[in-house]
Tab-separated table of C-alpha atoms and ligand atoms in Angstrom:
chain	number	residue	atom	x	y	z
A	971	UNK	CA	-2.420	-6.732	-4.375
A	972	UNK	CA	-1.971	-4.455	-1.304
A	973	UNK	CA	-2.741	-5.559	2.230
A	974	UNK	CA	-3.023	-3.569	5.191
A	975	UNK	CA	-4.164	-4.278	8.802
A	976	UNK	CA	-5.697	-1.061	10.329
A	977	UNK	CA	-7.796	1.965	9.415
A	978	UNK	CA	-4.758	3.570	7.740
A	979	UNK	CA	-4.480	0.981	5.349
A	980	UNK	CA	-8.435	1.335	4.644
A	981	UNK	CA	-7.811	4.963	3.915
A	982	UNK	CA	-4.903	4.333	1.689
A	983	UNK	CA	-7.084	1.650	-0.313
A	984	UNK	CA	-9.823	4.179	-0.894
A	985	UNK	CA	-7.184	6.637	-1.990
A	986	UNK	CA	-5.948	4.144	-4.497
A	987	UNK	CA	-9.472	3.313	-5.651
A	988	UNK	CA	-9.891	6.943	-6.421
A	989	UNK	CA	-6.558	7.471	-8.192
A	990	UNK	CA	-5.624	4.071	-9.906
A	991	UNK	CA	-7.164	2.889	-12.985
A	992	UNK	CA	-5.662	-0.570	-13.289
A	993	UNK	CA	-8.135	-3.346	-13.353
A	994	UNK	CA	-7.297	-5.329	-10.191
A	995	UNK	CA	-8.225	-2.429	-7.880
A	996	UNK	CA	-11.325	-1.242	-9.431
A	997	UNK	CA	-12.948	-4.333	-10.873
A	998	UNK	CA	-14.151	-5.591	-7.631
A	999	UNK	CA	-15.126	-3.904	-4.463
A	1000	UNK	CA	-16.570	-5.355	-1.246
A	1001	UNK	CA	-18.341	-4.221	1.728
A	1002	UNK	CA	-17.196	-6.596	4.447
A	1003	UNK	CA	-19.130	-7.156	7.626
A	1004	UNK	CA	-17.234	-8.351	10.583
A	1005	UNK	CA	-18.139	-9.481	14.110
A	1006	UNK	CA	-15.339	-9.828	16.809
A	1007	UNK	CA	-15.306	-13.155	18.287
A	1008	UNK	CA	-13.582	-11.880	21.408
A	1009	UNK	CA	-15.737	-8.828	22.293
A	1010	UNK	CA	-18.575	-8.994	19.977
A	1011	UNK	CA	-18.011	-5.656	18.369
A	1012	UNK	CA	-19.462	-5.328	14.943
A	1013	UNK	CA	-18.270	-3.080	12.003
A	1014	UNK	CA	-18.082	-2.947	8.364
A	1015	UNK	CA	-15.266	-1.757	5.826
A	1016	UNK	CA	-14.897	-1.491	2.377
A	1017	UNK	CA	-12.182	-3.342	0.496
A	1018	UNK	CA	-11.132	-4.500	-2.837
A	1019	UNK	CA	-11.001	-8.001	-1.564
A	1020	UNK	CA	-12.500	-10.032	1.284
A	1021	UNK	CA	-9.563	-9.371	3.470
A	1022	UNK	CA	-9.284	-10.105	7.289
A	1023	UNK	CA	-9.551	-6.999	9.510
A	1024	UNK	CA	-8.607	-5.844	12.979
A	1025	UNK	CA	-11.200	-5.321	15.733
A	1026	UNK	CA	-11.622	-1.495	16.398
A	1027	UNK	CA	-12.499	-2.198	20.009
A	1028	UNK	CA	-10.071	-4.836	21.324
A	1029	UNK	CA	-7.519	-4.847	18.298
A	1030	UNK	CA	-7.995	-8.682	17.737
A	1031	UNK	CA	-6.413	-9.449	14.488
A	1032	UNK	CA	-7.054	-11.700	11.552
A	1033	UNK	CA	-10.855	-11.612	11.726
A	1034	UNK	CA	-12.453	-12.798	8.619
A	1035	UNK	CA	-15.617	-11.112	7.375
A	1036	UNK	CA	-18.855	-13.236	8.078
A	1037	UNK	CA	-20.537	-11.468	5.141
A	1038	UNK	CA	-19.290	-9.693	2.175
A	1039	UNK	CA	-21.264	-7.561	-0.375
A	1040	UNK	CA	-19.878	-6.971	-3.702
A	1041	UNK	CA	-20.656	-3.441	-4.788
A	1042	UNK	CA	-20.096	-1.409	-7.901
A	1043	UNK	CA	-16.867	0.268	-8.058
B	1824	LIG	ZN1	-12.909	-7.032	19.800
């Protein structure tokens, strides 16, 4: 499993999703919804797991998604 902490990592995950055929990456895909506890920013991102993310507004790290939707790969 791969973990990244910023937008670059997200882009790499998406590239991997498009190019890799191994089961772990493509079997599950999530749209994670985040709310920053510090500044209240809300955003969502797509991941192959329910990973923590970094606030795009104030760069607070290790924010857990408050909601995750599983989507078809
Ligand atoms: Zn924030």
